Coordinates of C-alpha atoms in Angstrom, one line a residue:
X7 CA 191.8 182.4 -60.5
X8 CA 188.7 183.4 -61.8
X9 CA 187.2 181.1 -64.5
X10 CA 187.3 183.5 -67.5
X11 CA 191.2 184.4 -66.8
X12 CA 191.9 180.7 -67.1
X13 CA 192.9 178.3 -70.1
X14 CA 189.5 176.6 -69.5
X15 CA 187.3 176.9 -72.6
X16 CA 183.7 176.9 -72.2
X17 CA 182.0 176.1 -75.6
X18 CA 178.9 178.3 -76.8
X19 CA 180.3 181.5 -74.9
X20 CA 179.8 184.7 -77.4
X21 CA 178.9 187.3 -74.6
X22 CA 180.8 188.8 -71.5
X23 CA 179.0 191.0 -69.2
X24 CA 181.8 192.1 -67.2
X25 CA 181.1 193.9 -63.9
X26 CA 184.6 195.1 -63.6
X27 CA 184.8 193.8 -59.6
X28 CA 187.0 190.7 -58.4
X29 CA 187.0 188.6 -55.9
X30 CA 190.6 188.7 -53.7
X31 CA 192.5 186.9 -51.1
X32 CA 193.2 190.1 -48.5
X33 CA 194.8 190.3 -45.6
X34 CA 191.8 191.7 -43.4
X35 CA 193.0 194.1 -40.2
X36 CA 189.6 193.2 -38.6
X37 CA 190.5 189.4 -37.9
X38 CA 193.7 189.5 -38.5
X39 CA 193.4 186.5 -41.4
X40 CA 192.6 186.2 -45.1
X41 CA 189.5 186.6 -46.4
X42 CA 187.7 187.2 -49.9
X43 CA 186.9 191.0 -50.6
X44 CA 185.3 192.5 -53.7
X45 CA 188.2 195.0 -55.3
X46 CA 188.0 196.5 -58.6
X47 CA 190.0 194.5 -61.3
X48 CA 192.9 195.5 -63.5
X49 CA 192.6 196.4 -67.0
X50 CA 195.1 193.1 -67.6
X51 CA 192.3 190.8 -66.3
X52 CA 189.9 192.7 -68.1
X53 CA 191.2 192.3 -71.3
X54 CA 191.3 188.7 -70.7
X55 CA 187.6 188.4 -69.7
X56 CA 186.9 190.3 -73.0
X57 CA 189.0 187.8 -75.1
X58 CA 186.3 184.8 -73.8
X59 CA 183.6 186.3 -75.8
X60 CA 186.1 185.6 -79.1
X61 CA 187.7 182.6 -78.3
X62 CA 185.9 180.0 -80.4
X63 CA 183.6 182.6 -82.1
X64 CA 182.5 186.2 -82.5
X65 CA 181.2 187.9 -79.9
X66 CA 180.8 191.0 -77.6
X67 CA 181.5 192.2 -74.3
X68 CA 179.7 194.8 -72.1
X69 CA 181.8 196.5 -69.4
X70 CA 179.6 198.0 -66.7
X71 CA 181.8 201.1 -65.9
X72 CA 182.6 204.6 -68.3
X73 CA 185.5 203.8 -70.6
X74 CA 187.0 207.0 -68.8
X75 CA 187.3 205.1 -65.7
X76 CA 190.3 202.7 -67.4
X77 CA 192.8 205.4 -66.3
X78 CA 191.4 205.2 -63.1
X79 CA 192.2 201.4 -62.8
X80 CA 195.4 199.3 -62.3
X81 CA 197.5 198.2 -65.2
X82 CA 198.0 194.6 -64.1
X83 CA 196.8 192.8 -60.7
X84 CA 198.4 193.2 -57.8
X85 CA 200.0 189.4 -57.2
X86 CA 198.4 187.8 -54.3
X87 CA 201.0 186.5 -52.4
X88 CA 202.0 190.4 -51.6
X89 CA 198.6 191.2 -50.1
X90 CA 197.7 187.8 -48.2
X91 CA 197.6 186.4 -44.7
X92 CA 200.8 184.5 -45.1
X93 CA 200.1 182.7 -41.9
X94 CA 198.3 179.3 -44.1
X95 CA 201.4 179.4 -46.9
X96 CA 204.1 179.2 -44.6
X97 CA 202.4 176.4 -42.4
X98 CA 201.7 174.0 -45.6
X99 CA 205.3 174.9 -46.8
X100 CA 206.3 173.7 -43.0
X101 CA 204.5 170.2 -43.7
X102 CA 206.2 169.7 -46.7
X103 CA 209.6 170.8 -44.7
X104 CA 210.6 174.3 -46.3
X105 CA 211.5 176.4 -43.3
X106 CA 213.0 179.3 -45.2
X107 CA 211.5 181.3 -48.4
X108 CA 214.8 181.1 -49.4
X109 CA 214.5 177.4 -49.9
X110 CA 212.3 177.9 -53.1
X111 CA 212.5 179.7 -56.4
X112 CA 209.6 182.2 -56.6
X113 CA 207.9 183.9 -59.6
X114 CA 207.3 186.5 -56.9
X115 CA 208.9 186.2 -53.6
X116 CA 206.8 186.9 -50.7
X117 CA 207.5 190.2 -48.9
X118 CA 209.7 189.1 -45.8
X119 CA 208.4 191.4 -43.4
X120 CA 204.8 189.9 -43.9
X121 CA 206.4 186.3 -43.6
X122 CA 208.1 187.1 -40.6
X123 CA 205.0 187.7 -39.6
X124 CA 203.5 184.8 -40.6
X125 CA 206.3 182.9 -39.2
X126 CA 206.0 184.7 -35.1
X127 CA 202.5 183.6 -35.4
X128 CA 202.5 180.1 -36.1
X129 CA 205.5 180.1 -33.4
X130 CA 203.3 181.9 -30.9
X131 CA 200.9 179.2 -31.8
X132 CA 202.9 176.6 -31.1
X133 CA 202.1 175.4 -34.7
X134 CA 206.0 175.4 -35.7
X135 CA 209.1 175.3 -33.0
X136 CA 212.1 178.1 -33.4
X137 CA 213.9 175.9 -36.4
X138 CA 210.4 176.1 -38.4
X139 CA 209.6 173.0 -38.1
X140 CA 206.2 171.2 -37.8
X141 CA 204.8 170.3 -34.5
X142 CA 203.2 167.4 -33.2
X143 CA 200.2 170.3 -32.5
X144 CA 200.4 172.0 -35.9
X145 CA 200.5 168.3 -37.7
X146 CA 196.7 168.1 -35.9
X147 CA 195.3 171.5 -37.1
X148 CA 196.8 171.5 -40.3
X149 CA 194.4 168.4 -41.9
X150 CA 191.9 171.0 -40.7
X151 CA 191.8 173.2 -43.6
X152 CA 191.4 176.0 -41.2
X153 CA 193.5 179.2 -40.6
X154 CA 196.2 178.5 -38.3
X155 CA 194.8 181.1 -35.9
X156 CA 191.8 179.4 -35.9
X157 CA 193.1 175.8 -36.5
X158 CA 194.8 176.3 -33.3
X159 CA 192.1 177.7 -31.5
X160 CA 189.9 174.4 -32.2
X161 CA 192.3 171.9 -31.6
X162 CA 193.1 173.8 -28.2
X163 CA 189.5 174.1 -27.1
X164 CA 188.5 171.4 -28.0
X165 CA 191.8 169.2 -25.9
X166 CA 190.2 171.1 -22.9
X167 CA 187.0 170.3 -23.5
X168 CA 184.9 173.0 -25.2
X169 CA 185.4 171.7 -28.9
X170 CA 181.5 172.6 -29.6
X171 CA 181.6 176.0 -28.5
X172 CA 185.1 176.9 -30.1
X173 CA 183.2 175.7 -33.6
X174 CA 180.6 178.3 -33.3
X175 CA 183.0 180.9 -32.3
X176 CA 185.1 179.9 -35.5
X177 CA 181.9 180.0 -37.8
X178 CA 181.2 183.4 -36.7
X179 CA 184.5 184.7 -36.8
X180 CA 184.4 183.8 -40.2
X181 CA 181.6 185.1 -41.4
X182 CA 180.1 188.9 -41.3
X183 CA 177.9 190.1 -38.5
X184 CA 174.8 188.6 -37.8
X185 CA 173.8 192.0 -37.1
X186 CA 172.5 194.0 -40.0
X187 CA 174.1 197.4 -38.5
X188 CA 177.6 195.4 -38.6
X189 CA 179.0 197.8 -35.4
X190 CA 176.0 198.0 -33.4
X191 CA 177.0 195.2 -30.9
X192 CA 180.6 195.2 -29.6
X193 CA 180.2 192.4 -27.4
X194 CA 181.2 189.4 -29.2
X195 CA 179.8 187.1 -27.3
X196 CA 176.1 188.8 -28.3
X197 CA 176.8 186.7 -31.3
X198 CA 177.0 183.0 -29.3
X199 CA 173.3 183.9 -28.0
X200 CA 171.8 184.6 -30.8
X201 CA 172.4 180.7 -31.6
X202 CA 170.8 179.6 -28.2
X203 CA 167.7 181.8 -29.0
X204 CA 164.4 180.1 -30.0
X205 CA 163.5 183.3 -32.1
X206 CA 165.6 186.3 -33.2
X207 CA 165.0 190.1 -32.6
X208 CA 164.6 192.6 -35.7
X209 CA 167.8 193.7 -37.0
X210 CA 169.8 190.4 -37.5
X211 CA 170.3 188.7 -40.6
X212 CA 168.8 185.0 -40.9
X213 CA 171.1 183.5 -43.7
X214 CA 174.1 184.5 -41.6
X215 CA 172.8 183.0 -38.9
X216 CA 171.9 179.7 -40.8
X217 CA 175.4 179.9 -42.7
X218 CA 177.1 179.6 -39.2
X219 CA 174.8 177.2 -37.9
X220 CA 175.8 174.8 -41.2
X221 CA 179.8 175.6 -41.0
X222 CA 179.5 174.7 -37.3
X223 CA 178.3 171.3 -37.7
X224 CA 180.8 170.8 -40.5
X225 CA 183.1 171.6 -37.8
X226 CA 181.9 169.3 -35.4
X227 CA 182.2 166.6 -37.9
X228 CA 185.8 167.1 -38.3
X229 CA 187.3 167.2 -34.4
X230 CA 187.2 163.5 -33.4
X231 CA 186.4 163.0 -31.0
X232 CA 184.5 166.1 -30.2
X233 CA 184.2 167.6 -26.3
X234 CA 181.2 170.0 -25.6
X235 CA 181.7 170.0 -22.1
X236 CA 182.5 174.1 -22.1
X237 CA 184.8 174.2 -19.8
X238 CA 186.4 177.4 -21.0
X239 CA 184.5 180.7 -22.0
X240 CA 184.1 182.8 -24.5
X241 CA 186.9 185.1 -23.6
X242 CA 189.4 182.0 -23.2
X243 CA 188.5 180.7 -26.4
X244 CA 188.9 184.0 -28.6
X245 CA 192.3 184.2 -26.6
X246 CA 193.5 180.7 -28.2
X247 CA 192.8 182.3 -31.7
X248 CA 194.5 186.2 -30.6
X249 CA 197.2 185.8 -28.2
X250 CA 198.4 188.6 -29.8
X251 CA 195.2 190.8 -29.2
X252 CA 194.5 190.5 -25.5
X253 CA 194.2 194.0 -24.4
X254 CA 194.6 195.6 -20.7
X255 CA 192.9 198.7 -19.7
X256 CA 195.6 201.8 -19.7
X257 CA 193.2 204.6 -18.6
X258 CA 190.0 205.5 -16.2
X259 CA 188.0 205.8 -19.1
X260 CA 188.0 202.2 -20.2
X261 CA 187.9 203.1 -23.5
X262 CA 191.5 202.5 -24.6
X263 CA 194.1 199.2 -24.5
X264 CA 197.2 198.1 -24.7
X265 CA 197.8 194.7 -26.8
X266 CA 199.6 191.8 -26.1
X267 CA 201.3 191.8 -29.4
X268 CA 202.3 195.5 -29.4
X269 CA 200.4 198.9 -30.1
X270 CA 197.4 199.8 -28.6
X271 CA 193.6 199.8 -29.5
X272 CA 190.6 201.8 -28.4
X273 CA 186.5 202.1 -28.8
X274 CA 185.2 205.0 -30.1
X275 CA 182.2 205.4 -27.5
X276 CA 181.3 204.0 -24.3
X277 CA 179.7 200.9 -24.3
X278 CA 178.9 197.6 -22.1
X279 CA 182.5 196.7 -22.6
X280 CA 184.4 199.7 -21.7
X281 CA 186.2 199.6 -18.2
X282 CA 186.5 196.0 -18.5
X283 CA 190.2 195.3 -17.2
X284 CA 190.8 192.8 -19.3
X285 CA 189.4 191.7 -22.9
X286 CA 190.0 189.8 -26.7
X287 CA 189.9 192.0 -29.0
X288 CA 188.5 189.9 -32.0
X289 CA 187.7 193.1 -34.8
X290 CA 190.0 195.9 -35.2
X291 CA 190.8 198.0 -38.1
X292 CA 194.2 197.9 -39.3
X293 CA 196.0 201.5 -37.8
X294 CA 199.2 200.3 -36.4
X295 CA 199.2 203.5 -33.8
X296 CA 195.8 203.2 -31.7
X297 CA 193.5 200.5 -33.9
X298 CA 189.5 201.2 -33.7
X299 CA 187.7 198.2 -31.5
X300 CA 184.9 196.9 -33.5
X301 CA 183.9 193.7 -31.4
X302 CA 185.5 191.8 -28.5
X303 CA 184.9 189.7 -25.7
X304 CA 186.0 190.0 -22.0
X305 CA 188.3 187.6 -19.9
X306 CA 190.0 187.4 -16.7
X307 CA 193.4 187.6 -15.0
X308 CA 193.2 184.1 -13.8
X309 CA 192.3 182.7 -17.8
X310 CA 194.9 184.5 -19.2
X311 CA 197.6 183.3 -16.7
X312 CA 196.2 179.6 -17.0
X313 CA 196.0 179.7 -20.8
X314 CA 199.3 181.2 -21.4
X315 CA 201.2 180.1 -18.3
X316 CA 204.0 178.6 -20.7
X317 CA 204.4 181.8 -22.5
X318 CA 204.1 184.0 -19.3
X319 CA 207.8 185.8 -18.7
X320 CA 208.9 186.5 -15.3
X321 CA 211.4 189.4 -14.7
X322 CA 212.7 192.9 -12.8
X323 CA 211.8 195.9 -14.4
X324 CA 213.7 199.3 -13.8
X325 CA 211.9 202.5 -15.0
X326 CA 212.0 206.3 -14.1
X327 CA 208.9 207.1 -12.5
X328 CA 208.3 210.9 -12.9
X329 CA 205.8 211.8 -10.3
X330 CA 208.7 210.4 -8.3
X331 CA 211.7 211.6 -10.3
X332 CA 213.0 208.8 -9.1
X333 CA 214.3 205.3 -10.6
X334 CA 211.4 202.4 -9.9
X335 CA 212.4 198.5 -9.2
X336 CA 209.6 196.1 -10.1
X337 CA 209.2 192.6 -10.3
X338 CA 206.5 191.8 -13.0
X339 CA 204.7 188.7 -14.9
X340 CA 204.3 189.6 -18.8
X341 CA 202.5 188.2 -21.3
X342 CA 204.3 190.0 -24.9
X343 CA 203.8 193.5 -24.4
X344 CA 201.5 193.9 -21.5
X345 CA 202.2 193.5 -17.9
X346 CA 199.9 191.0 -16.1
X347 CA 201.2 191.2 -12.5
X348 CA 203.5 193.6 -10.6
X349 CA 205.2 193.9 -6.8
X350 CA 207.6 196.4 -6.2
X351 CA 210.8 195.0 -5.6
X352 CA 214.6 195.6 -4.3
X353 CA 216.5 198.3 -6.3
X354 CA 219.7 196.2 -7.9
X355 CA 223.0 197.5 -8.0
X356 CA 224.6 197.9 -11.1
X357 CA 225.4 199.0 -14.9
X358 CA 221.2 198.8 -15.5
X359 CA 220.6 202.0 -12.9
X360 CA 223.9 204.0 -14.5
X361 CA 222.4 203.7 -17.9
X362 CA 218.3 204.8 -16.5
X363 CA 220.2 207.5 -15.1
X364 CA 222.2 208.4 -18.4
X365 CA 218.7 208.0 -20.4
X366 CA 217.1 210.5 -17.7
X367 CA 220.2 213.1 -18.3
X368 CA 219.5 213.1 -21.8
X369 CA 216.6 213.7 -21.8
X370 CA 216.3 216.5 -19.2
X371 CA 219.7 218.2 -20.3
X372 CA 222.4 219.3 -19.0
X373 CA 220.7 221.7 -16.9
X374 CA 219.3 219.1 -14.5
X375 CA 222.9 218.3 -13.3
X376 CA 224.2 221.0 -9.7
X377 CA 226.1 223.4 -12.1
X378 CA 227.5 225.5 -9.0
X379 CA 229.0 229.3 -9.9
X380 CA 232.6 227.5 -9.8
X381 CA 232.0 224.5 -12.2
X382 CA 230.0 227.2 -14.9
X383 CA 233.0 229.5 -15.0
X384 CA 235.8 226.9 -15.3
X385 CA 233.8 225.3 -18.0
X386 CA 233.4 228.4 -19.8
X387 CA 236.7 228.8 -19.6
X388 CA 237.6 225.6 -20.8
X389 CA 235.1 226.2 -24.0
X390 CA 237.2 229.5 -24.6
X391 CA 240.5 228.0 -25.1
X392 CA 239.4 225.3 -27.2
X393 CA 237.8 227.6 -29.4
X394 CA 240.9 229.8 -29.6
X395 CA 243.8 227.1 -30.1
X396 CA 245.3 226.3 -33.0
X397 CA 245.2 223.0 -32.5
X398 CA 241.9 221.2 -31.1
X399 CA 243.1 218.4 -29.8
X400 CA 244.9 220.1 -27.4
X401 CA 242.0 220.3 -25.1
X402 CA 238.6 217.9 -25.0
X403 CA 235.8 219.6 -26.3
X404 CA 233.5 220.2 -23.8
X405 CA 230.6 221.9 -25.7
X406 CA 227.1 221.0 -24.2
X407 CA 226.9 218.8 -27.6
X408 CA 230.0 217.1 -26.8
X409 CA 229.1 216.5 -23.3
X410 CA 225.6 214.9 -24.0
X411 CA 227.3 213.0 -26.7
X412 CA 230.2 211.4 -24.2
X413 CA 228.0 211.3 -21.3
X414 CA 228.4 207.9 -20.5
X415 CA 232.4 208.5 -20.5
X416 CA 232.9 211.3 -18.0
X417 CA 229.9 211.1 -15.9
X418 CA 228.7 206.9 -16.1
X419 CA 231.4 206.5 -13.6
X420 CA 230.2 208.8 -11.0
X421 CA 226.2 207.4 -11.5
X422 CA 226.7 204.4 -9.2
X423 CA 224.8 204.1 -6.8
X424 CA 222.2 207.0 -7.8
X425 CA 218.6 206.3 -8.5
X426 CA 217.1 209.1 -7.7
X427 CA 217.0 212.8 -9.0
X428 CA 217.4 214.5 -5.9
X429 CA 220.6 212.7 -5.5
X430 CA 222.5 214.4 -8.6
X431 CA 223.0 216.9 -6.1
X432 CA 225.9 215.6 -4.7
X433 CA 227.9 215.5 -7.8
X434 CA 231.3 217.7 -7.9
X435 CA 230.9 218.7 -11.3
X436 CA 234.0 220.9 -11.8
X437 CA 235.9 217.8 -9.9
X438 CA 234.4 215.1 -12.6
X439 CA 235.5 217.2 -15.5
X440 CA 239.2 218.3 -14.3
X441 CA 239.6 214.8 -14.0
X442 CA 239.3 214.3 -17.2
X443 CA 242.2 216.3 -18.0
X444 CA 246.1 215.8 -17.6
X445 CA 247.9 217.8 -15.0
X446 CA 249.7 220.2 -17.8
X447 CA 245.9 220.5 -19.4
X448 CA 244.9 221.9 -16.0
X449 CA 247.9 223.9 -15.9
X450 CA 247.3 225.4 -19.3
X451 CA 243.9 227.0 -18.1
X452 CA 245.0 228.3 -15.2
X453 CA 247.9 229.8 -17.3
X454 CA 246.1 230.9 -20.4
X455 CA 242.5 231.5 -19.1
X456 CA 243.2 233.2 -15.7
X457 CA 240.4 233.8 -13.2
X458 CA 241.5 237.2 -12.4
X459 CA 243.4 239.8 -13.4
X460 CA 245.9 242.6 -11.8
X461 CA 245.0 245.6 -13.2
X462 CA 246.9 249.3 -12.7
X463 CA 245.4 250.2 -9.4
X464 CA 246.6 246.8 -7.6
X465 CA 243.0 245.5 -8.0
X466 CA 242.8 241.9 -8.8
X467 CA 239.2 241.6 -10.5
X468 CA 237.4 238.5 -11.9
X469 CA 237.2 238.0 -15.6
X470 CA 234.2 237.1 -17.4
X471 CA 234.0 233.9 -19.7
X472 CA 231.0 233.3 -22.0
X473 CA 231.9 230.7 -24.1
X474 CA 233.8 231.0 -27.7
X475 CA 233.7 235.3 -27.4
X476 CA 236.7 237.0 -25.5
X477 CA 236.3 237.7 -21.9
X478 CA 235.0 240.9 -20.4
X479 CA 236.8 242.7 -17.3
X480 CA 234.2 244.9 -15.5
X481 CA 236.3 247.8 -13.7
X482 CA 235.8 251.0 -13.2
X483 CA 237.5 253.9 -15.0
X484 CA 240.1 254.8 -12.4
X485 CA 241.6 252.2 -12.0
X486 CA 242.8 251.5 -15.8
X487 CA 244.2 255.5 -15.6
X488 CA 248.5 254.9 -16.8
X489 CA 247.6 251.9 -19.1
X490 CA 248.4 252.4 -22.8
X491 CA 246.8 249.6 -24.1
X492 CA 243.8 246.8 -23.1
X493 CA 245.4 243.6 -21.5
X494 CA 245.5 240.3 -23.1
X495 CA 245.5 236.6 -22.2
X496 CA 246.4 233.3 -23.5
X497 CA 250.1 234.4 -24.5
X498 CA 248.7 237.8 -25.8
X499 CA 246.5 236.0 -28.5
X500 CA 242.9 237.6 -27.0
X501 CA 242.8 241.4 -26.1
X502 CA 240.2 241.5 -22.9
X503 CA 237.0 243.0 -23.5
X504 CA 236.7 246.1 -21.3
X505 CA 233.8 247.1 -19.6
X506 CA 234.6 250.4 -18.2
X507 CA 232.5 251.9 -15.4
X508 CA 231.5 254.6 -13.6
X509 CA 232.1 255.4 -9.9
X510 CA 228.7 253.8 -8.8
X511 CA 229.6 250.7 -11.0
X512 CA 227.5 251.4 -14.4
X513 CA 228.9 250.8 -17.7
X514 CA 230.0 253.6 -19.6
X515 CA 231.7 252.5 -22.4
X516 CA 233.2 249.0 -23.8
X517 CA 236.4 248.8 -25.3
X518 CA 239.0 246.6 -26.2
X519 CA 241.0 249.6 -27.6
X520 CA 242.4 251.0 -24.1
X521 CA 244.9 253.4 -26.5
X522 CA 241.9 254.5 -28.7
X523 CA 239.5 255.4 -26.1
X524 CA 241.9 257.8 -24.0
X525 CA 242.3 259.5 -27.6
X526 CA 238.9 259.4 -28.7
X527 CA 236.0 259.2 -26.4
X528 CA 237.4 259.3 -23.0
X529 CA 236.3 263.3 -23.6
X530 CA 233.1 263.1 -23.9
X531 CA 232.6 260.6 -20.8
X532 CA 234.6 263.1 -19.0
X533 CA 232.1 265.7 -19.2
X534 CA 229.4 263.9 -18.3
X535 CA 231.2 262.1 -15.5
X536 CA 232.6 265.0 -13.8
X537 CA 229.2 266.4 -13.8
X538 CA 227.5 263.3 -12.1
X539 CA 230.9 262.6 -9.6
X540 CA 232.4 265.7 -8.8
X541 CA 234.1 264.6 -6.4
X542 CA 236.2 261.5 -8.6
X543 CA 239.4 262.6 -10.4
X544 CA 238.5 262.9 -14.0
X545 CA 242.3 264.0 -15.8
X546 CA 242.9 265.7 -18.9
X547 CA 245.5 263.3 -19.7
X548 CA 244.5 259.7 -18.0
X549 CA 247.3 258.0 -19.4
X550 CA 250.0 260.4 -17.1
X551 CA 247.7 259.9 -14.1
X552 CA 248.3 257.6 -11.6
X553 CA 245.3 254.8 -10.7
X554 CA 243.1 254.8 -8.0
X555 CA 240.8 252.5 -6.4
X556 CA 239.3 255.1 -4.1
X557 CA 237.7 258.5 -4.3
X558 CA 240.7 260.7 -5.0
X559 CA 239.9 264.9 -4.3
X560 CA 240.9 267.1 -7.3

């Protein structure tokens, strides 16, 4: 707390110069830990600054900002245990044996996302075990005073012998560049040789320097006894302190990875780090999506796996591999989120392939399945009496909705064994869905949806489902001559859509009024019919007139 919001009174104080600025704990994206930033304070704490300059006598206050700008500034303080690295909090509450927030009464409880954060850290660490309690490991780091993350990374280091050099790397991870254009260098490890220099170029700052020279030694003083034998670089050190932030190379450019602990992060330009295959991210900003690489450090396959060979999980992988269109069995070593090592492996039998496939079908649609001529129209069939009956539940829907919805029921059986796209095209689709259905279901459709149908001539033509609308017979104007009325299916509940046509097969008129169009329009197509086919019977009086199928003279 800052000394003029506390109960502390100083004697002789009569005048506040208040700059309107506060030092705060943050949580800081770039290192991932808490450090002290300069934010603007709340009109709560500065009313309390203003009362010092009163407190034992009168006095004044000067606020260094346009009394405008109070508006412009927060009512009260944000409390700091809702912005904060909560990593330190839960690992003292650990020593003291509190292994749930729950376990305490809090004027403000801390936000439980952040502490499950806090709390998958310290267990990455190996600082607390899964019951959240204190390890043997996090009892060492914690009379530190450090971070955990960098707590850890000392006592680690400095077990396998490179104590000296992990205290640098902490001093400078704590402090600002040495640089004085802060982004200039992204290698971190720029920073180590500025220490081993006897003189320093132009462009870095001195008192940073000395600062991390004196918080080194400090350091030093602390691990006993210390090791300085370096057995580990750079890279493996920074990974002790960012498990989480070890990045692999997804792209030819080099410019982008993907993290250990989940997301992705990328440099903005090419530089002496970009292509590496393997690195430590130690500065980021704090996007969630693709985080902005300020400084890191490179390391190799062989450190990682050696650092983090207890962590390291081994399993098979199934994926669909596009360029393939095909189902891909892997065996791979992973370290969180990235993959370390792969070999491709034997492709296993079971429900894992069926549900790939499913995920594949989804995706793609229904349209990627062999819909032959004979599965379209009995499902469109199928769609037509469902939309017509009284009573839904008579039939399944089969809608394309339904279908990607149930996938897993009517087609999950009939994936085993496929891993491959090309392979769908065995699938009996008109098959899988009948058997779905009861025998008197099946029945039904043939019985109320027919395929064909007889019409006056003797022709048996094919009807025409399309879904929920009524189906269309295509037939040619002869052939409906004697029929007083359009035909029907489904017990007479859906009059046929006709599509009458001329003697070369071209629609002339659409009906499903048979009665209407021999009063009404049949006329007029008669003129220009007999015109065009002379030689076609075109009657006065169709209903009297015997169908044909052929050309009948006048």
């Amino acid at each position: 707390t800052s000394i003029a919001e506390t109960s502390l009174t100083i004697e002789g104080i009569t005048l506040v110069v208040d700059t309107g600025l506060e030092r705060r704990s943050l949580m800081n994206p770039l290192t991932g830990m808490a450090s002290l930033e300069t934010v603007t304070a709340s009109m709560a704490s500065a009313d309390q600054r203003r009362g010092r300059a009163g407190r034992l006598a009168p006095g004044h206050c000067y606020r260094l900002w346009a009394k405008e700008e109070n508006s412009n500034r927060p009512v009260f303080s944000t409390p700091e245990i809702a912005l904060t690295d909560l990593a330190p909090l839960v690992l003292e509450l650990a020593q003291w044996g509190v292994s749930n927030q729950t376990m305490l009464t809090w004027l403000t409880p801390p936000p439980e996302k952040a502490w499950a954060q806090a709390t998958r850290l310290l267990q990455s660490l190996e600082i607390i075990d899964e019951k959240r309690r204190l390890t043997r490991h996090g009892q060492a780091l914690a009379t530190l005073g450090l971070s955990p993350r960098l707590g850890h990374m000392l006592v680690t280091a400095n077990r396998l012998g490179s104590g000296g050099l992990a205290c640098d790397i902490a001093a400078f991870l704590m402090e600002r560049s040495p640089f004085q254009n802060h982004h200039a260098e992204v290698d971190f490890s720029a920073r180590l040789r500025l220490l081993q220099a006897g003189s320093h170029p132009n462009g870095v700052n001195r008192s940073t320097l000395s600062r991390v020279r004196k918080q080194s030694r400090a350091w030093r003083g602390r691990l006993k006894p210390l090791t300085d034998t370096s057995q580990l670089s750079i890279g493996a050190i920074c990974a002790l302190a960012f498990p989480d932030r070890i990045g692999k190379a997804r792209s030819a450019s080099g410019l982008d990875y993907k993290l250990s602990g989940g997301g992705a992060a990328a440099f903005t330009a090419p530089n002496p780090l970009s292509g590496e295959p393997w690195l430590v991210i130690t500065e980021l900003d704090g996007r969630t999506h693709e985080a902005r690489i300020f400084t890191a450090v490179s390391i190799t396959l062989d450190e990682i796996e050696t650092l983090f060979e207890s962590r390291l999980v081994h399993e098979n992988q199934l994926h669909w591999d596009r360029q393939q269109q095909a189902i891909v069995s892997r065996n791979v070593t992973l370290l969180g989120e990235i993959v370390l090592r792969e070999q491709p492996a034997e492709m296993p039998a079971g429900e894992e392939t069926v549900d790939i496939m499913l995920q594949v079908i989804r995706k793609l649609g229904l349209s990627c399945l062999p819909w032959t001529k004979a599965a379209n129209d009995w499902l469109e069939r199928l769609r037509f009496l469902h939309h017509i009956q009284s009573d839904r539940t008579t039939l399944p829907d089969f809608s394309e909705t339904a279908l990607l919805e149930t996938l897993d029921e009517w087609l999950g059986p009939w994936l085993s064994g496929i891993s491959k796209r090309s392979q769908l095209a065995n699938l009996d689709l008109k098959a899988i869905l009948k058997s779905r259905l009861s025998w008197e279901q099946q029945q039904s459709i043939d019985k109320l949806a027919p395929t064909h149908l007889t019409v006056p001539s003797g022709s048996r033509i094919r009807l025409q489902y399309d879904g929920e609308r009524p189906p269309v017979l295509a037939v040619r104007i002869q052939e409906m001559f004697s029929a007083t009325d359009s035909p029907t299916i489904a017990d007479g509940q859906v009059r046929v859509q006709l599509q009458l046509l001329s003697p070369a097969r071209r629609p002339v008129q659409i009906t499903s009024d048979l009665a209407g169009f021999w009063s009404g329009s049949y006329q007029e197509v008669k003129k220009e019919m007999k015109g065009r086919y002379p030689k076609h019977h075109w009657p006065e009086d169709p209903i009297n007139t015997r169908p044909h199928a052929t050309v009948k003279p006048r």
